[in-house]
mmCIF file of C-alpha atoms and ligand atoms in Angstrom:
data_model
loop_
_atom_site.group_PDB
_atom_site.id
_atom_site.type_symbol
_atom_site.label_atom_id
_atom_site.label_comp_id
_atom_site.label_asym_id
_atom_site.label_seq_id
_atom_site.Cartn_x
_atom_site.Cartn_y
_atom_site.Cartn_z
ATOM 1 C CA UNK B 1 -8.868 -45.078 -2.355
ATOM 2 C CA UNK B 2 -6.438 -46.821 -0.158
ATOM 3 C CA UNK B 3 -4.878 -45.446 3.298
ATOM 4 C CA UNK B 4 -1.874 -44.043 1.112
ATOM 5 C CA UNK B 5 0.474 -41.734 2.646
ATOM 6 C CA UNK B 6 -0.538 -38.753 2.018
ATOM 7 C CA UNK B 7 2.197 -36.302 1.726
ATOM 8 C CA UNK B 8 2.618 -32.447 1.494
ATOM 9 C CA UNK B 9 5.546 -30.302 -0.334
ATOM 10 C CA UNK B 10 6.821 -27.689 0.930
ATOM 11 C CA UNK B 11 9.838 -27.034 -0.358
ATOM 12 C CA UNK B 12 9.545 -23.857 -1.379
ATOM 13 C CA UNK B 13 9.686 -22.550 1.806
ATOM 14 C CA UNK B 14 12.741 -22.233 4.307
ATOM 15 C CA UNK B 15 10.623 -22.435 7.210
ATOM 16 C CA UNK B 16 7.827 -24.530 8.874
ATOM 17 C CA UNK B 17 6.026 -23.053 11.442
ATOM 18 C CA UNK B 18 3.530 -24.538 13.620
ATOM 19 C CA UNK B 19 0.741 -23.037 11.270
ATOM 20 C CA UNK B 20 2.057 -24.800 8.628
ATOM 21 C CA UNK B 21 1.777 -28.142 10.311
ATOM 22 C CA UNK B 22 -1.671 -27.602 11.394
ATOM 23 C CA UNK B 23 -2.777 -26.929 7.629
ATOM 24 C CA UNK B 24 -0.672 -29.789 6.715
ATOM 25 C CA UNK B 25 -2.684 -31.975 9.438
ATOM 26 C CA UNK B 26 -6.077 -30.595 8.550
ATOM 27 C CA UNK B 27 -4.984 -31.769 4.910
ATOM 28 C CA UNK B 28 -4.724 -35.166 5.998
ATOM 29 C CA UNK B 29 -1.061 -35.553 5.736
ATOM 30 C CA UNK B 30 0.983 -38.041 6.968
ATOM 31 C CA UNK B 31 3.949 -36.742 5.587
ATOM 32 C CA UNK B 32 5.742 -33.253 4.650
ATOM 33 C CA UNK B 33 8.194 -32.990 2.188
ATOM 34 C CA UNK B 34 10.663 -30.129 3.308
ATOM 35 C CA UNK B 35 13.939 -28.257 1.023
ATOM 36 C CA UNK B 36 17.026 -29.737 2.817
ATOM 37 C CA UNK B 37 18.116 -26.915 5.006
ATOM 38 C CA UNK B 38 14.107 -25.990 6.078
ATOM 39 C CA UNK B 39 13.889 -24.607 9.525
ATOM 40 C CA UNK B 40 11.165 -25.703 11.591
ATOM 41 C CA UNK B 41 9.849 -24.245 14.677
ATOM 42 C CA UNK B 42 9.929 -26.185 18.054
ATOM 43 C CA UNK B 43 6.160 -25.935 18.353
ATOM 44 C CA UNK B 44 5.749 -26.747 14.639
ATOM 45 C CA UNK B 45 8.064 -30.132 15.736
ATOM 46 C CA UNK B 46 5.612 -30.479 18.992
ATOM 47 C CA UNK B 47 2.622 -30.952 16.920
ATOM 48 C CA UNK B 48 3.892 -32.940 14.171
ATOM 49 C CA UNK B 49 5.305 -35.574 16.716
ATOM 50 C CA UNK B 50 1.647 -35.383 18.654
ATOM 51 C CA UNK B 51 -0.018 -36.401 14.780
ATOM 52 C CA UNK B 52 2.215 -38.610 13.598
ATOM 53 C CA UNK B 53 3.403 -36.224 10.352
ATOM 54 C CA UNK B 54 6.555 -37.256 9.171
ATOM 55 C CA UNK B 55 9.175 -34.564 7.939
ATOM 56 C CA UNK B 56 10.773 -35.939 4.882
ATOM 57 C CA UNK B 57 13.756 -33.795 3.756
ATOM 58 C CA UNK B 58 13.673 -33.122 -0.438
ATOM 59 C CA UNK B 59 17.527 -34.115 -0.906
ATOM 60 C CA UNK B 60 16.467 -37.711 1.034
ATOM 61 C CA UNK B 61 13.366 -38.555 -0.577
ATOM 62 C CA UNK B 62 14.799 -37.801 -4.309
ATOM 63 C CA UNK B 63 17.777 -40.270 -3.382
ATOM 64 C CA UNK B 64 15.873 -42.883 -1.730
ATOM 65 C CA UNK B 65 12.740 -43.182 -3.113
ATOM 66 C CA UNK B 66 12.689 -41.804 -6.342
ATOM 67 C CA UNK B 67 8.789 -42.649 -7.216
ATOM 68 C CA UNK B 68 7.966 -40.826 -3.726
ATOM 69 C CA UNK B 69 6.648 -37.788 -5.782
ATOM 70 C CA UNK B 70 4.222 -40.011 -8.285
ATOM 71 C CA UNK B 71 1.781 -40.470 -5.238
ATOM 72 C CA UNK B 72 2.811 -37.192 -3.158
ATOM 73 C CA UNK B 73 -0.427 -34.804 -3.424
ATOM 74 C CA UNK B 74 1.370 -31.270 -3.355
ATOM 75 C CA UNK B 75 -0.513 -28.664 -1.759
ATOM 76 C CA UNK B 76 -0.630 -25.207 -2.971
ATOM 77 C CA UNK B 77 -1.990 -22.553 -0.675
ATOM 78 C CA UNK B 78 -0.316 -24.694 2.110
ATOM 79 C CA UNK B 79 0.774 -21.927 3.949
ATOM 80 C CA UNK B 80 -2.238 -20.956 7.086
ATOM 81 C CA UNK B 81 -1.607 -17.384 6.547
ATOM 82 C CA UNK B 82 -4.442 -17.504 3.905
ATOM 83 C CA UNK B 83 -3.369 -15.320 1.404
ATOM 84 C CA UNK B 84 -3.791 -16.198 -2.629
ATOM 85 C CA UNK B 85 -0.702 -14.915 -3.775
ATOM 86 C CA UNK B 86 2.153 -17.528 -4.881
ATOM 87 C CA UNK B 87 4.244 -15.617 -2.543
ATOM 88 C CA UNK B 88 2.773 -15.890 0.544
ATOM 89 C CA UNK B 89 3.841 -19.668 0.216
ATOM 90 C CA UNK B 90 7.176 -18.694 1.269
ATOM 91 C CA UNK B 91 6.455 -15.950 3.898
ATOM 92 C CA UNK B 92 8.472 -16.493 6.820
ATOM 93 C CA UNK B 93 6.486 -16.925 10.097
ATOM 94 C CA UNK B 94 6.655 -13.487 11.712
ATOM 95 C CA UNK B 95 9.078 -13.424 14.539
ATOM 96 C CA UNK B 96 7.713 -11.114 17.726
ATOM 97 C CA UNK B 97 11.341 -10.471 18.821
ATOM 98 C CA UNK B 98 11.972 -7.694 15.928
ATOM 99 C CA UNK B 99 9.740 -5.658 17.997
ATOM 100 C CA UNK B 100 12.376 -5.039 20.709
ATOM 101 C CA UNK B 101 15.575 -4.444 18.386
ATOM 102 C CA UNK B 102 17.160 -0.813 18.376
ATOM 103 C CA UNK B 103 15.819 -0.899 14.903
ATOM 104 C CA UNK B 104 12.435 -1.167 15.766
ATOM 105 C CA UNK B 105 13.083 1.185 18.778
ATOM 106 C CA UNK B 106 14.009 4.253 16.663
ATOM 107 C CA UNK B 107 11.322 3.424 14.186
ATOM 108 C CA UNK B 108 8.953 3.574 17.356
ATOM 109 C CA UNK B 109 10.130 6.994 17.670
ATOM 110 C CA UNK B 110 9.814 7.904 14.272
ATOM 111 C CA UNK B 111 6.386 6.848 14.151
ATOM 112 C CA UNK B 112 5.500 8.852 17.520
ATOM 113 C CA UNK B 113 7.335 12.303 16.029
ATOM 114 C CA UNK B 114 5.132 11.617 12.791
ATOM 115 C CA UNK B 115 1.739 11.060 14.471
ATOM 116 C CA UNK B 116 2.534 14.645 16.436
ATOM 117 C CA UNK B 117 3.433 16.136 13.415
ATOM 118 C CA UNK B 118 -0.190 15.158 11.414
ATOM 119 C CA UNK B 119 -2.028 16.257 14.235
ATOM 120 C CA UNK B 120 -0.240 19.760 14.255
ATOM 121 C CA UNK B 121 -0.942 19.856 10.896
ATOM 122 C CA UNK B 122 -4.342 18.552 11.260
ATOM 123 C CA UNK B 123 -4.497 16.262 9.281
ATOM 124 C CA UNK B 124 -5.731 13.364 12.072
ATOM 125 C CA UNK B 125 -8.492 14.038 13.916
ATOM 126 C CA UNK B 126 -9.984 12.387 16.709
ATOM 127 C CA UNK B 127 -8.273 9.001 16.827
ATOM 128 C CA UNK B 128 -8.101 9.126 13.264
ATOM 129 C CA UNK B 129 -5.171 8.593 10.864
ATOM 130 C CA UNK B 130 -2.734 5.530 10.890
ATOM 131 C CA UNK B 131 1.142 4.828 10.378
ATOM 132 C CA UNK B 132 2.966 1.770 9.628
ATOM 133 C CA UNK B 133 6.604 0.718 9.003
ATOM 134 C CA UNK B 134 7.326 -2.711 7.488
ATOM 135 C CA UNK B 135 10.458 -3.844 9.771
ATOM 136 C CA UNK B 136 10.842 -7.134 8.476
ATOM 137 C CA UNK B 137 9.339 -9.320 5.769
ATOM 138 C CA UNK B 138 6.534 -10.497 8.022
ATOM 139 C CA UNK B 139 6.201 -7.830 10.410
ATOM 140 C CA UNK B 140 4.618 -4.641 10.251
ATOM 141 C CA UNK B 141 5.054 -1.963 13.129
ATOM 142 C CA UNK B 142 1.978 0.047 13.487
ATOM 143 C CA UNK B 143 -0.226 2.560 16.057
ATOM 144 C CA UNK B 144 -2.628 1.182 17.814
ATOM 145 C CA UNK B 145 -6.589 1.995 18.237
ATOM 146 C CA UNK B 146 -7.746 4.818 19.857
ATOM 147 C CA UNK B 147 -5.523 6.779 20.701
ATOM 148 C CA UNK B 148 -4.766 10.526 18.755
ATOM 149 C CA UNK B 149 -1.774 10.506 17.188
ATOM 150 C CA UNK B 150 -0.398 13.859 20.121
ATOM 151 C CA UNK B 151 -0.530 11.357 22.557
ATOM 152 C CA UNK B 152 1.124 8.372 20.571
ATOM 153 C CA UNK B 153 4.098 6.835 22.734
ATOM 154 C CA UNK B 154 6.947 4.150 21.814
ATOM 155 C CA UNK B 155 4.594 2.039 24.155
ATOM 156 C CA UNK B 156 1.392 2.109 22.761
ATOM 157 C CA UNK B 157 3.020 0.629 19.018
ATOM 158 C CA UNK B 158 1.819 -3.199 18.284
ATOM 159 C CA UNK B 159 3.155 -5.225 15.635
ATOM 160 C CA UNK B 160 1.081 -7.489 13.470
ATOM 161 C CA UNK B 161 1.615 -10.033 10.058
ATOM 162 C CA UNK B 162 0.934 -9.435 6.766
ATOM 163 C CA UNK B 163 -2.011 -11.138 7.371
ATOM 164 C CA UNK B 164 -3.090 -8.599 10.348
ATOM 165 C CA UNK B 165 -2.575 -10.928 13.014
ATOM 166 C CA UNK B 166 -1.045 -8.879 16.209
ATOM 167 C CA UNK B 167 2.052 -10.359 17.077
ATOM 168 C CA UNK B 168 3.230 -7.602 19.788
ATOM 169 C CA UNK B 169 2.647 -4.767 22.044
ATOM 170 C CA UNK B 170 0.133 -4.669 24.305
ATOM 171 C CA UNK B 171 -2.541 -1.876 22.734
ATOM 172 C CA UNK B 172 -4.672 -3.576 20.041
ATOM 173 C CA UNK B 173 -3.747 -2.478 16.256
ATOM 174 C CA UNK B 174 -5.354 0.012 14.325
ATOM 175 C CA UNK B 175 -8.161 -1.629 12.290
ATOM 176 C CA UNK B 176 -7.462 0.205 9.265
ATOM 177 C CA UNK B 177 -3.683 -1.710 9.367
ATOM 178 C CA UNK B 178 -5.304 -4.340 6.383
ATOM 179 C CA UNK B 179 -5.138 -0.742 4.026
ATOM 180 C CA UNK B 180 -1.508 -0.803 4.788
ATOM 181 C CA UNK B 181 -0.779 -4.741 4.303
ATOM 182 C CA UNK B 182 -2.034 -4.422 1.104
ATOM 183 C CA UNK B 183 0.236 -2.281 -0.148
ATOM 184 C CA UNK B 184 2.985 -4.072 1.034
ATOM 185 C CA UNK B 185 2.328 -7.119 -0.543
ATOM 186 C CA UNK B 186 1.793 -5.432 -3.880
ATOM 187 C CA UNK B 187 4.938 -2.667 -3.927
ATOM 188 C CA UNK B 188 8.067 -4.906 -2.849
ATOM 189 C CA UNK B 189 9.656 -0.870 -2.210
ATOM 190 C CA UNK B 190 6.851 0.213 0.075
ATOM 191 C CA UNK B 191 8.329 0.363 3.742
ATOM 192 C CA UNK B 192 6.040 2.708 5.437
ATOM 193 C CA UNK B 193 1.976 3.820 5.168
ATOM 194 C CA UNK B 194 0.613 6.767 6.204
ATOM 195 C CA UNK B 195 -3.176 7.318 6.090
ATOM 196 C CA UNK B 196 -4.788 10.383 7.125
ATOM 197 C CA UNK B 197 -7.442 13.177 6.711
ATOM 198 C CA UNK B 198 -6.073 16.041 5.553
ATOM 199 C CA UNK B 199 -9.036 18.785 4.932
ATOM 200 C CA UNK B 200 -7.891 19.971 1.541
ATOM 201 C CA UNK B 201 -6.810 16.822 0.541
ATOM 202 C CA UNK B 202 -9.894 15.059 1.762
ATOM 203 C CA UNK B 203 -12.202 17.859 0.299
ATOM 204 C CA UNK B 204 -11.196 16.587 -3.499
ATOM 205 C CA UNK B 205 -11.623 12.831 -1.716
ATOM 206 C CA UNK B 206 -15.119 13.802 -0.974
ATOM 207 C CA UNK B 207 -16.404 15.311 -4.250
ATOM 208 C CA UNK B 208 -14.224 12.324 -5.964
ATOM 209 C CA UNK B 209 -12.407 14.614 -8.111
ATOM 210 C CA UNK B 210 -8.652 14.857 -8.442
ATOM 211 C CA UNK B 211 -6.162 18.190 -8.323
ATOM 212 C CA UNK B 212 -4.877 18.845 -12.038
ATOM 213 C CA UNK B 213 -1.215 18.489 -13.165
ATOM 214 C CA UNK B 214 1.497 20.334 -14.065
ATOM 215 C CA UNK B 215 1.249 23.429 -11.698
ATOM 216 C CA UNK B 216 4.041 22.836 -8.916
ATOM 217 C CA UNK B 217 6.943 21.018 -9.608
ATOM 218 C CA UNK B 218 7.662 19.725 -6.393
ATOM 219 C CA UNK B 219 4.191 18.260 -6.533
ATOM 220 C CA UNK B 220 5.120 16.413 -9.959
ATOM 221 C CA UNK B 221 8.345 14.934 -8.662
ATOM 222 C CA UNK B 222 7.041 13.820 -5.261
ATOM 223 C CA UNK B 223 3.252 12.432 -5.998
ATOM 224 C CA UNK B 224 2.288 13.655 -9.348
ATOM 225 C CA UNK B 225 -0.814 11.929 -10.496
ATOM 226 C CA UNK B 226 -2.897 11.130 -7.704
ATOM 227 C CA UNK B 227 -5.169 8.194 -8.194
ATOM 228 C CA UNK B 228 -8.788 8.381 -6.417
ATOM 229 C CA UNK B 229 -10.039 4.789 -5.065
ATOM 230 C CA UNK B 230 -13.660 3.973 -4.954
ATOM 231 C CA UNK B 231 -15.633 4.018 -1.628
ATOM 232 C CA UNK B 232 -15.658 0.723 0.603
ATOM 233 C CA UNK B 233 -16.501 0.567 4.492
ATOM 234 C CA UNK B 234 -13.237 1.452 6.025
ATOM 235 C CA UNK B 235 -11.477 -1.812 8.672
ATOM 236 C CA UNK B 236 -13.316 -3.918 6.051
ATOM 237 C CA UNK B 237 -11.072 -6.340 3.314
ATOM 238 C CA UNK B 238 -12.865 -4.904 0.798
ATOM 239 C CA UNK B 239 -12.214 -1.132 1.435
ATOM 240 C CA UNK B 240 -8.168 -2.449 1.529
ATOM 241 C CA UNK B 241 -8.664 -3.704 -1.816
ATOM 242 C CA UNK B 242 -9.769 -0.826 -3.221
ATOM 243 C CA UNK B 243 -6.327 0.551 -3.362
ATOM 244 C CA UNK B 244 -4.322 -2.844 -4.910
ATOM 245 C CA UNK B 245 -4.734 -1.217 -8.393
ATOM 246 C CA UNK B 246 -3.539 1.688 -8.162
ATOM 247 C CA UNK B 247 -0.919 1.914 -5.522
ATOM 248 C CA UNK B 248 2.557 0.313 -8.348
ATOM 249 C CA UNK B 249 1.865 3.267 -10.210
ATOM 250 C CA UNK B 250 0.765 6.010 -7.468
ATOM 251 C CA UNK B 251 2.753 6.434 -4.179
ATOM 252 C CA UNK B 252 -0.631 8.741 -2.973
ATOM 253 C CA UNK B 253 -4.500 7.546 -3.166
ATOM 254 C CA UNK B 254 -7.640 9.946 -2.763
ATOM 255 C CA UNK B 255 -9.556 7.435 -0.895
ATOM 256 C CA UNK B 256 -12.944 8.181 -1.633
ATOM 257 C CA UNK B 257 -15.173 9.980 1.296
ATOM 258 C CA UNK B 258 -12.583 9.345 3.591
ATOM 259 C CA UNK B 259 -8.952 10.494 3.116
ATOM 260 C CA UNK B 260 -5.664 9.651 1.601
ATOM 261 C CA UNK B 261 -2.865 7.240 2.052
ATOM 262 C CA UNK B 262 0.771 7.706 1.300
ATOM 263 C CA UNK B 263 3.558 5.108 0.873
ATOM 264 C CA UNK B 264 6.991 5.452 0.750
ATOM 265 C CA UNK B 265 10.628 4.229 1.717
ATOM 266 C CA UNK B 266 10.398 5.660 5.131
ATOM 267 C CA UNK B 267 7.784 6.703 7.720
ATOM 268 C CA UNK B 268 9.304 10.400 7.644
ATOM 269 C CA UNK B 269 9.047 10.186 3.456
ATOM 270 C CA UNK B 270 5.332 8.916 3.724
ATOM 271 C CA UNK B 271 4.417 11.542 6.208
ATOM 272 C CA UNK B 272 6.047 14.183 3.869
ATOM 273 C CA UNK B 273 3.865 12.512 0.433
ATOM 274 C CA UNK B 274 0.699 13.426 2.868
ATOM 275 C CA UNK B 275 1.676 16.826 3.561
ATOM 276 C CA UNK B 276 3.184 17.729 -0.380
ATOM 277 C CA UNK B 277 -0.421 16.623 -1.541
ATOM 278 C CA UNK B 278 -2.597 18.225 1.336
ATOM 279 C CA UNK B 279 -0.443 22.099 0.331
ATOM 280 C CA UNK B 280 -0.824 21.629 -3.430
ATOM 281 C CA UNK B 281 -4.985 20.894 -3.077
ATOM 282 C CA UNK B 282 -4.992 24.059 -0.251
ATOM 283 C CA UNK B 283 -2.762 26.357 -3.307
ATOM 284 C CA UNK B 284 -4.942 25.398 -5.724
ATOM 285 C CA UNK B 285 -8.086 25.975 -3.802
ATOM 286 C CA UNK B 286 -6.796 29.696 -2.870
ATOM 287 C CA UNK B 287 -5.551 30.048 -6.519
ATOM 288 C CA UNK B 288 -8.988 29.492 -7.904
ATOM 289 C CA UNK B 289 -10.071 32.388 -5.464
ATOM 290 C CA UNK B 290 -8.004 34.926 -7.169
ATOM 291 C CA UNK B 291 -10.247 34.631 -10.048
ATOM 292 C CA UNK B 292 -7.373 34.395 -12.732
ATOM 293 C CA UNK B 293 -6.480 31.291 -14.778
ATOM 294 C CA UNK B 294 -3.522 28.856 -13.107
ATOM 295 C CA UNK B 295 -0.593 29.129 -15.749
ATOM 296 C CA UNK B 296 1.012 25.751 -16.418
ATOM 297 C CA UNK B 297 4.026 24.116 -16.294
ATOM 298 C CA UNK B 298 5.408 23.450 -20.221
ATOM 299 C CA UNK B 299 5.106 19.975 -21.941
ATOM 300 C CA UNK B 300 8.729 20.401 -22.044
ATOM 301 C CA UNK B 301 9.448 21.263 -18.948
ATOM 302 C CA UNK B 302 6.945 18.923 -17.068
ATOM 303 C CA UNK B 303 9.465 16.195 -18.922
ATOM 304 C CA UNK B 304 12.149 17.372 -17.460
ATOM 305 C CA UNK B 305 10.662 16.910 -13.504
ATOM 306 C CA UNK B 306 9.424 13.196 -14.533
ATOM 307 C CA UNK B 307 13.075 12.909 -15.797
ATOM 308 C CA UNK B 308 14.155 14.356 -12.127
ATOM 309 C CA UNK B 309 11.303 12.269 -10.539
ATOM 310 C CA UNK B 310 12.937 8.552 -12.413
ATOM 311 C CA UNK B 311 15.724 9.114 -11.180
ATOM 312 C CA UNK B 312 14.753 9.376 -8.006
ATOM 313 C CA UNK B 313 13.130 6.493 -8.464
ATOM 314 C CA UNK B 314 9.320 7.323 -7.826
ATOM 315 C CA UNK B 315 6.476 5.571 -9.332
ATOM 316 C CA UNK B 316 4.617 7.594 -11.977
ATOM 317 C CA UNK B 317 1.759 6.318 -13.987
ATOM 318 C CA UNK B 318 3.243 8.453 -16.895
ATOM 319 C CA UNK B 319 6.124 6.650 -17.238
ATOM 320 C CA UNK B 320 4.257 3.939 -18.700
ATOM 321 C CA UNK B 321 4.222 5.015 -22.239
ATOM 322 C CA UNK B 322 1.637 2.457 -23.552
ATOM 323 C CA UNK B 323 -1.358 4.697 -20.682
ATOM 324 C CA UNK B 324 -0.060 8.181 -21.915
ATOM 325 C CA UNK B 325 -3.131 8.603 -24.097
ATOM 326 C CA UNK B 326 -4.943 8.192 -20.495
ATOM 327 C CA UNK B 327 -2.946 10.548 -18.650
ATOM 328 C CA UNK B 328 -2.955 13.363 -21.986
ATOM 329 C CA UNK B 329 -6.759 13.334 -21.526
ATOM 330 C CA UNK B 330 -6.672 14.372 -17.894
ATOM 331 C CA UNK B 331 -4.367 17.487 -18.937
ATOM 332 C CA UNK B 332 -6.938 18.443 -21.193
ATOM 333 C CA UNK B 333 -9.383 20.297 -18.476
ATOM 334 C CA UNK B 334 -11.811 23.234 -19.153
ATOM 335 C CA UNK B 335 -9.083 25.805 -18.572
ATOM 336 C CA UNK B 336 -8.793 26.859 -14.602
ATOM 337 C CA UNK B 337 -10.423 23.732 -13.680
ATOM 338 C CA UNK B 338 -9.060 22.750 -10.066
ATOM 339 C CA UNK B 339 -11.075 19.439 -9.682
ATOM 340 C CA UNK B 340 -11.222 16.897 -12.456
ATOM 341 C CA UNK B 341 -12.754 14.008 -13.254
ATOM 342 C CA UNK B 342 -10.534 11.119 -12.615
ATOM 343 C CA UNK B 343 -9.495 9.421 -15.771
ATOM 344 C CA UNK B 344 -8.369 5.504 -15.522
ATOM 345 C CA UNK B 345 -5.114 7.286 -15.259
ATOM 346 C CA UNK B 346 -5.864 8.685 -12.270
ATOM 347 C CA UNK B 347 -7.257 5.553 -10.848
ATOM 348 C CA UNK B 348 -10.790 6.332 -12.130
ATOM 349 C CA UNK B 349 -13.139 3.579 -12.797
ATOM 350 C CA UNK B 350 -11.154 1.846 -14.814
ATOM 351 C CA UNK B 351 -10.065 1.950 -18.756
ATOM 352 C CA UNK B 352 -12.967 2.873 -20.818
ATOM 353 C CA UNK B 353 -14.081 1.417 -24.201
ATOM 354 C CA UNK B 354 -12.763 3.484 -27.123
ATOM 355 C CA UNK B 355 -15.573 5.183 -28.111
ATOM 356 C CA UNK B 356 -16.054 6.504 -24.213
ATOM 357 C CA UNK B 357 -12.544 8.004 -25.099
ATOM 358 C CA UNK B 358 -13.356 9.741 -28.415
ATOM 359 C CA UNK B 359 -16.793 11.047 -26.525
ATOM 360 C CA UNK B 360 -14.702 12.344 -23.453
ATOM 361 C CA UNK B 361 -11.672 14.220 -26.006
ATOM 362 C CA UNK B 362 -14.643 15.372 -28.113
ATOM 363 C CA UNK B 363 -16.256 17.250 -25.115
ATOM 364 C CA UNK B 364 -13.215 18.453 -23.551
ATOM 365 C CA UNK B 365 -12.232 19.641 -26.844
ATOM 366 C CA UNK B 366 -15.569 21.497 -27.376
ATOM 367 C CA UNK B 367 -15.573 23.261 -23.820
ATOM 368 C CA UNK B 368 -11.507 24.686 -24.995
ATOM 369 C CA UNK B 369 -12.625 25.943 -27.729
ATOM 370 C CA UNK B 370 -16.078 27.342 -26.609
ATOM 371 C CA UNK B 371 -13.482 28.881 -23.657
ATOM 372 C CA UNK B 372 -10.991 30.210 -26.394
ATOM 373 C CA UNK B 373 -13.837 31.591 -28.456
ATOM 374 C CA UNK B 374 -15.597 33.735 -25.758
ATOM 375 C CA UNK B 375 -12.446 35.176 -24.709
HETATM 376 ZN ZN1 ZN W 1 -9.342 6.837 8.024
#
C-alpha cells in the first residue's frame, strides 16, 4: 500500500466537532471530506491544523477533482459518539449553552414540581426514581444522583448527550439516565422519561405479571397495554436495552423487579402516565378484594377509546392490526384474573411459535369453560 491520502466523508453531517476530528485522526486520515455549508467547531479546527487533516469541502472536490472519491475510504460509524445507529452519524455535537435558556429554566422547574409530586405520591423512595426532558436534539436535561426527588432544586439538574456524557450542571447525573436515552433514540416523539417505583405498579413488576384490559377507560386511552421488560442490573447498558422493543408501541414499561418508566410529550404528561398506571393496578388490587368478578368494558366500546386514544395520537400495540391475534389472547384471562401472563403483546418474551399459541388459546379456553361450567 502506498502513503495515499487517506480521506474521510462526512458529508452527511452539518457539523464537525472536535470528536469528530479525533476519530477522523485515529482513522489515519489526512483528509475530511465535508457538505459545503458544514460547521466546524474552533477546537475541532485546532486539532485538525495540529495533525495536518485537511478539510475538503464536497461542492470543491466534485468540481476539481472528480476521481477524488475512487481512492477516498468513507468511514461509517465516523461519528465518536459511538452509537450503531445510521443516525447518530448526523447528531449534532451537544451544545452546553441550552442549559441556561428560559426554556431550559422552566423545564428545570417542571422537573423539580414533578419529582415533589412522585414523592407525595410515593412513588420514589429513597433517592430513587428519575426524570428527564429532551431539550434539544443532543441534550437531555435530567436529576442528578442522590438526591430524593422533595429536595430536587433548579440547581441540582445536569445535562448530558445521548450518549450519557454530562455536559452541564454541577451534581453528577442519575445513572439510570442510559434507560431514558434509549428511548429517545428509538421514539423520535418521546420528549420526557419518567422512571419510578410506584408500590402497586411495582407489585405486578415484581411477580412479572401485567394488569388486564378493558376495565377503565381512562386507563385504555392513556397507557393501555402495558408491556413488562425482562430483568437486567439497573445503570448497566444492558438493563437500558431491555426496554428498545417495546417502548414504539407502549408509552409505559413494567420493568421487571424494579419499577416502571413512562414517556411522553412532556415531563408533566410522563409524570401523569406513572400515576394513571400506579391507580388502575391499586383499583384492581382492591377490586379483587370485593370478591366479585370485574365487569368489562365491551369489544365495541373498547374500539371506540382506541379510536379516542389515535386521535390523540398515543402509541398502542393494538393498533397494529397484523399483532391483534397477540393482544386477543391476553383478553382471554381466567375470568377475574387481575395479573396475567404477559403475552408478546404485552412485551412478554417475545412472539411464540404457532403451536405455543394454539397450546396457550387451548388452555385459556379450557379454564373459561371449566369457570362457566361450575357456575
Ligand atoms: Zn429505579
Amino acid at each position: 500500500m502506498k502513503n495515499e491520502a487517506k480521506s474521510i466523508d462526512i458529508t452527511g453531517q452539518k457539523l464537525l466537532s472536535v470528536r469528530d476530528a479525533q476519530s477522523a485522526h485515529a482513522a489515519g486520515a489526512s483528509r475530511i471530506l465535508v457538505c459545503e455549508n458544514c460547521v466546524v467547531t474552533p477546537s475541532a479546527r485546532d486539532f485538525l491544523a495540529q495533525n495536518n487533516i485537511a478539510l475538503v469541502s464536497s461542492a470543491a472536490s466534485k468540481a476539481a477533482a472528480p476521481a477524488a472519491h475512487a481512492d477516498a475510504a468513507p468511514v461509517t460509524g465516523l461519528s465518536a459518539y459511538g452509537a450503531n445507529s445510521g443516525a447518530a452519524l448526523s447528531r449534532t455535537a451537544p451544545n452546553p449553552k441550552l442549559f441556561f435558556t428560559p426554556e431550559a429554566e422552566a423545564i428545570k422547574k417542571e422537573i423539580c414540581a414533578v419529582g415533589r409530586k412522585l414523592w407525595m405520591r410515593q412513588f420514589v423512595d429513597g433517592n430513587g426514581g428519575n426524570i428527564s426532558y429532551r431539550i434539544g436534539p443532543n441534550e437531555v436535561i435530567c436529576t442528578p444522583t442522590l438526591v430524593s426527588k422533595f429536595d430536587l432544586t433548579p440547581e441540582d439538574l445536569s445535562m448530558v448527550d445521548l450518549e450519557g456524557n454530562q455536559i452541564a450542571g454541577t451534581r453528577p447525573r442519575t445513572s439510570e439516565i442510559f434507560l431514558h436515552l434509549e428511548i429517545y433514540k428509538a421514539v423520535s416523539e418521546a420528549k420526557s422519561c419518567v422512571h419510578c417505583h410506584p408500590p402497586h405498579a411495582t407489585a405486578y413488576a415484581i411477580t412479572g405479571k401485567v394488569p388486564p384490559n378493558m376495565v377503565i377507560p381512562e386507563f385504555e386511552v392513556f397507557v393501555g397495554k402495558v408491556a413488562i421488560s425482562p430483568y437486567k442490573t439497573p445503570g448497566t447498558a444492558e438493563f437500558a436495552q431491555t426496554v428498545i422493543p417495546f417502548v414504539k408501541q407502549h408509552n409505559t414499561v413494567l420493568l421487571q423487579n424494579h419499577g416502571i418508566i413512562c414517556w411522553a410529550d412532556t415531563v408533566t404528561h410522563a409524570e401523569w402516565y406513572a400515576e394513571v398506571l400506579e391507580t388502575y393496578c391499586w383499583t384492581l388490587m382492591l377490586a379483587a378484594q370485593l370478591g366479585t368478578p370485574i365487569s368489562r368494558i365491551s369489544e365495541e366500546q373498547g374500539s371506540e377509546l382506541l379510536a379516542i386514544k389515535k386521535k390523540l395520537g398515543l402509541p398502542d400495540i393494538r393498533f397494529d392490526t397484523s399483532r391483534m391475534k397477540e393482544c386477543q389472547l391476553s383478553d382471554l384471562e381466567v375470568p377475574n384474573s387481575i395479573a396475567l401472563t404477559p403475552t408478546p403483546c404485552d412485551g412478554g418474551t417475545g412472539r411464540p411459535a404457532e403451536a405455543d399459541l394454539e397450546a396457550l388459546i387451548k388452555s385459556v379456553t379450557d379454564a373459561v369453560m371449566g369457570a362457566i361450567g361450575s357456575k
